[in-house]
Amino acid sequence: DAEITQSPRHKITETGRQVTLACHQTWNHNNMFWYRQDLGHGLRLIHYSYGVHDTNKGEVSDGYSVSRSNTEDLPLTLESAASSQTSVYFCASSLAHPDTGELFFGEGSRLTVL
Amino acid sequence: QQPVQSPQAVILREGEDAVINCSSSKALYSVHWYRQKHGEAPVFLMILLKGGEQKGHEKISASFNEKKQQSSLYLTASQLSYSGTYFCGTRTGNQFYFGTGTSLTVIP
């Protein structure tokens, strides 16, 4: 079955280290998104991509970067991890534009920055 | 840019009804609704498009008033399985935002 997977599912790192969270989908969806989830804030958009080589900043993009070199993958990189980036990160993808198509979510990656 | 949801939390007894509201300060082209169980990923419930369309999913339905930039999710005769956090999602420009969520707890 086609799916969307995130790795690692859990990670503990230290302040200042670079961290990359992987997101891989096998549906051949053009649209991919990264959100972080924190208590009281719901899901906040970090970065998104509407196709290969297309990347865009969301509302909380500071300290994060993404690249889209193929359809299947959108890795999220924290250049220098900070304690404020401790969160649960969700990757999502959609075939159609969000106006008409649902988002499918990965299982999430829990990141702790000490 | 996030849509605003209300209430933030609600506790129901089995069989009771609930309404969750989602409003935006920006023009809405569509509204999504998702449910997230504790420790799991959000799961899509339904999407509403412009035109005041009302859609249903089992005993869960929703309405969309584009003029008021609002959507409401209606849960009828709630079941224990309805417990979770509900999110609305809306597009502003090219970005897709989720609301802050409504925690729904159904008790026996």
CSV table of C-alpha atoms in Angstrom, one decimal:
chain,number,residue,atom,x,y,z
A,1,ASP,CA,0.0,0.0,0.0
A,2,ALA,CA,1.1,3.5,-0.7
A,3,GLU,CA,2.0,5.4,2.4
A,4,ILE,CA,3.8,8.3,4.0
A,5,THR,CA,6.6,7.6,6.5
A,6,GLN,CA,8.6,9.7,8.8
A,7,SER,CA,12.0,8.9,10.5
A,8,PRO,CA,13.2,8.9,13.1
A,9,ARG,CA,10.0,8.6,15.2
A,10,HIS,CA,11.8,9.8,18.3
A,11,LYS,CA,15.0,11.7,18.6
A,12,ILE,CA,16.9,13.4,21.4
A,13,THR,CA,19.6,15.9,20.5
A,14,GLU,CA,21.6,18.7,22.0
A,15,THR,CA,21.3,22.4,21.5
A,16,GLY,CA,23.3,23.6,18.5
A,17,ARG,CA,23.4,20.3,16.6
A,18,GLN,CA,22.0,19.9,13.1
A,19,VAL,CA,19.1,17.5,12.8
A,20,THR,CA,17.3,16.2,9.8
A,21,LEU,CA,13.8,14.6,9.9
A,22,ALA,CA,13.0,12.5,6.9
A,23,CYS,CA,9.6,12.3,5.1
A,24,HIS,CA,8.9,9.8,2.3
A,25,GLN,CA,5.7,9.2,0.5
A,26,THR,CA,4.9,6.6,-2.2
A,27,TRP,CA,1.7,8.1,-3.6
A,28,ASN,CA,3.5,10.4,-6.1
A,29,HIS,CA,1.8,13.4,-4.5
A,30,ASN,CA,3.1,16.8,-5.7
A,31,ASN,CA,2.2,18.6,-2.5
A,32,MET,CA,4.1,18.1,0.7
A,33,PHE,CA,4.0,20.0,4.0
A,34,TRP,CA,5.8,20.1,7.4
A,35,TYR,CA,3.9,21.1,10.5
A,36,ARG,CA,4.9,21.3,14.2
A,37,GLN,CA,2.5,20.5,16.9
A,38,ASP,CA,2.7,22.1,20.3
A,39,LEU,CA,0.2,22.3,23.1
A,40,GLY,CA,-2.0,25.3,22.8
A,41,HIS,CA,-0.9,26.1,19.2
A,42,GLY,CA,-2.3,23.3,17.2
A,43,LEU,CA,-0.6,22.5,14.0
A,44,ARG,CA,1.6,25.3,12.6
A,45,LEU,CA,3.0,25.3,9.1
A,46,ILE,CA,6.8,25.3,8.8
A,47,HIS,CA,7.5,24.7,5.1
A,48,TYR,CA,5.7,23.4,2.1
A,49,SER,CA,6.3,22.3,-1.5
A,50,TYR,CA,4.0,22.1,-4.5
A,51,GLY,CA,6.5,20.2,-6.7
A,52,VAL,CA,10.0,19.2,-7.3
A,53,HIS,CA,12.5,22.1,-6.6
A,54,ASP,CA,9.6,24.2,-5.2
A,55,THR,CA,9.9,25.1,-1.5
A,56,ASN,CA,8.1,27.8,0.4
A,57,LYS,CA,8.3,29.2,3.9
A,58,GLY,CA,5.3,28.8,6.3
A,59,GLU,CA,4.4,30.8,9.4
A,60,VAL,CA,7.1,29.4,11.6
A,61,SER,CA,10.0,28.7,9.3
A,62,ASP,CA,12.9,30.4,11.2
A,63,GLY,CA,15.6,27.9,12.0
A,64,TYR,CA,14.3,25.3,9.5
A,65,SER,CA,15.0,24.4,5.9
A,66,VAL,CA,13.7,21.9,3.4
A,67,SER,CA,14.7,20.8,-0.1
A,68,ARG,CA,12.7,18.9,-2.7
A,69,SER,CA,14.9,17.0,-5.2
A,70,ASN,CA,12.4,14.4,-6.1
A,71,THR,CA,8.6,13.8,-5.7
A,72,GLU,CA,8.8,11.3,-2.9
A,73,ASP,CA,10.9,13.1,-0.3
A,74,LEU,CA,10.8,16.4,1.7
A,75,PRO,CA,13.5,16.3,4.5
A,76,LEU,CA,13.3,18.9,7.2
A,77,THR,CA,16.6,20.2,8.6
A,78,LEU,CA,17.1,22.1,11.8
A,79,GLU,CA,20.4,23.9,11.2
A,80,SER,CA,21.2,24.5,14.8
A,81,ALA,CA,18.7,22.9,17.1
A,82,ALA,CA,17.2,25.1,19.9
A,83,SER,CA,15.2,24.1,23.0
A,84,SER,CA,12.3,26.0,21.5
A,85,GLN,CA,12.2,23.5,18.6
A,86,THR,CA,11.3,20.6,21.0
A,87,SER,CA,8.0,19.5,19.4
A,88,VAL,CA,6.2,16.8,17.5
A,89,TYR,CA,6.7,17.2,13.8
A,90,PHE,CA,4.2,16.0,11.2
A,91,CYS,CA,4.8,15.6,7.5
A,92,ALA,CA,1.8,15.6,5.2
A,93,SER,CA,1.1,15.2,1.5
A,94,SER,CA,-1.8,15.7,-0.9
A,95,LEU,CA,-2.4,14.8,-4.6
A,96,ALA,CA,-4.7,17.7,-5.3
A,97,HIS,CA,-4.4,21.3,-4.4
A,98,PRO,CA,-5.6,21.8,-0.7
A,99,ASP,CA,-8.7,23.6,-2.0
A,100,THR,CA,-10.0,20.2,-3.2
A,101,GLY,CA,-7.8,17.5,-1.9
A,102,GLU,CA,-7.3,16.0,1.6
A,103,LEU,CA,-3.9,15.9,3.4
A,104,PHE,CA,-2.5,12.6,4.4
A,105,PHE,CA,-0.3,12.7,7.5
A,106,GLY,CA,2.8,10.7,8.6
A,107,GLU,CA,2.9,9.2,12.1
A,108,GLY,CA,4.9,12.1,13.4
A,109,SER,CA,8.5,12.6,14.8
A,110,ARG,CA,9.0,13.6,18.4
A,111,LEU,CA,12.1,15.7,18.8
A,112,THR,CA,13.5,16.7,22.1
A,113,VAL,CA,16.3,19.3,22.2
A,114,LEU,CA,18.3,19.4,25.5
B,1,GLN,CA,-3.2,33.5,9.9
B,2,GLN,CA,-4.5,30.4,11.8
B,3,PRO,CA,-8.3,30.1,11.8
B,4,VAL,CA,-9.8,30.4,15.3
B,5,GLN,CA,-11.7,27.4,16.8
B,6,SER,CA,-14.2,27.4,19.6
B,7,PRO,CA,-14.7,26.0,22.0
B,8,GLN,CA,-11.2,25.0,23.0
B,9,ALA,CA,-12.5,21.9,24.9
B,10,VAL,CA,-15.8,20.2,25.4
B,11,ILE,CA,-16.9,17.2,27.5
B,12,LEU,CA,-19.9,15.2,26.4
B,13,ARG,CA,-21.8,12.2,27.7
B,14,GLU,CA,-22.5,9.5,25.1
B,15,GLY,CA,-25.5,10.4,23.0
B,16,GLU,CA,-25.2,14.2,23.4
B,17,ASP,CA,-24.6,16.6,20.5
B,18,ALA,CA,-21.8,19.1,20.0
B,19,VAL,CA,-20.9,21.9,17.6
B,20,ILE,CA,-17.3,23.0,16.9
B,21,ASN,CA,-16.8,26.3,15.1
B,22,CYS,CA,-14.0,27.6,12.9
B,23,SER,CA,-13.7,31.1,11.7
B,24,SER,CA,-11.1,33.0,9.7
B,25,SER,CA,-10.3,36.7,9.1
B,26,LYS,CA,-9.4,35.8,5.5
B,27,ALA,CA,-11.6,34.8,2.6
B,28,LEU,CA,-12.1,31.0,2.6
B,29,TYR,CA,-12.0,28.9,-0.6
B,30,SER,CA,-12.5,25.6,1.2
B,31,VAL,CA,-12.5,24.2,4.7
B,32,HIS,CA,-11.1,20.8,5.8
B,33,TRP,CA,-11.9,19.0,9.1
B,34,TYR,CA,-9.6,16.4,10.7
B,35,ARG,CA,-9.7,14.4,13.9
B,36,GLN,CA,-6.6,13.4,15.9
B,37,LYS,CA,-6.6,10.7,18.5
B,38,HIS,CA,-4.1,11.0,21.3
B,39,GLY,CA,-0.6,10.0,20.1
B,40,GLU,CA,-1.7,9.5,16.5
B,41,ALA,CA,-1.7,11.5,13.3
B,42,PRO,CA,-4.6,13.7,12.2
B,43,VAL,CA,-7.1,11.9,10.0
B,44,PHE,CA,-9.2,13.6,7.3
B,45,LEU,CA,-13.0,13.8,8.0
B,46,MET,CA,-14.3,15.9,5.2
B,47,ILE,CA,-13.8,18.9,2.9
B,48,LEU,CA,-16.3,21.7,2.2
B,49,LEU,CA,-16.1,23.8,-0.9
B,50,LYS,CA,-17.5,27.3,-1.7
B,51,GLY,CA,-21.2,27.3,-2.1
B,52,GLY,CA,-22.5,26.8,1.5
B,53,GLU,CA,-22.3,23.1,1.0
B,54,GLN,CA,-23.1,20.8,3.9
B,55,LYS,CA,-21.5,17.4,3.9
B,56,GLY,CA,-21.9,14.4,6.2
B,57,HIS,CA,-19.8,11.5,7.4
B,58,GLU,CA,-21.7,9.0,9.6
B,59,LYS,CA,-23.2,11.1,12.3
B,60,ILE,CA,-20.7,13.9,11.8
B,61,SER,CA,-21.7,16.7,9.4
B,62,ALA,CA,-20.4,20.2,8.6
B,63,SER,CA,-21.5,23.5,7.1
B,64,PHE,CA,-19.5,26.2,5.4
B,65,ASN,CA,-20.6,29.9,5.2
B,66,GLU,CA,-18.1,31.6,2.9
B,67,LYS,CA,-19.7,35.0,3.4
B,68,LYS,CA,-19.1,34.8,7.2
B,69,GLN,CA,-15.8,33.0,6.7
B,70,GLN,CA,-17.0,30.3,9.1
B,71,SER,CA,-17.5,26.6,9.2
B,72,SER,CA,-19.2,24.5,11.9
B,73,LEU,CA,-18.7,20.8,12.6
B,74,TYR,CA,-21.8,19.0,14.0
B,75,LEU,CA,-21.4,15.8,16.0
B,76,THR,CA,-24.7,14.1,16.6
B,77,ALA,CA,-25.5,11.4,19.2
B,78,SER,CA,-21.8,11.3,20.2
B,79,GLN,CA,-20.0,8.0,20.7
B,80,LEU,CA,-17.0,7.2,22.8
B,81,SER,CA,-15.0,6.8,19.5
B,82,TYR,CA,-15.6,10.5,18.7
B,83,SER,CA,-13.1,11.5,21.5
B,84,GLY,CA,-10.1,13.3,20.2
B,85,THR,CA,-8.9,16.7,19.0
B,86,TYR,CA,-10.7,18.3,16.0
B,87,PHE,CA,-8.9,20.6,13.6
B,88,CYS,CA,-10.2,22.8,10.8
B,89,GLY,CA,-7.9,23.6,8.0
B,90,THR,CA,-8.1,26.5,5.6
B,91,ARG,CA,-6.1,28.0,2.7
B,92,THR,CA,-4.9,31.6,2.8
B,93,GLY,CA,-2.9,32.5,-0.3
B,94,ASN,CA,-0.7,29.5,-1.0
B,95,GLN,CA,-0.4,28.4,2.6
B,96,PHE,CA,-2.6,25.8,4.3
B,97,TYR,CA,-3.3,26.6,8.0
B,98,PHE,CA,-4.9,24.6,10.8
B,99,GLY,CA,-6.8,25.9,13.7
B,100,THR,CA,-5.6,25.6,17.2
B,101,GLY,CA,-7.9,22.6,17.8
B,102,THR,CA,-10.9,21.6,19.9
B,103,SER,CA,-10.5,18.8,22.4
B,104,LEU,CA,-13.6,16.6,22.6
B,105,THR,CA,-14.0,14.0,25.3
B,106,VAL,CA,-17.0,11.7,25.3
B,107,ILE,CA,-17.7,9.9,28.6
B,108,PRO,CA,-20.1,7.0,29.3
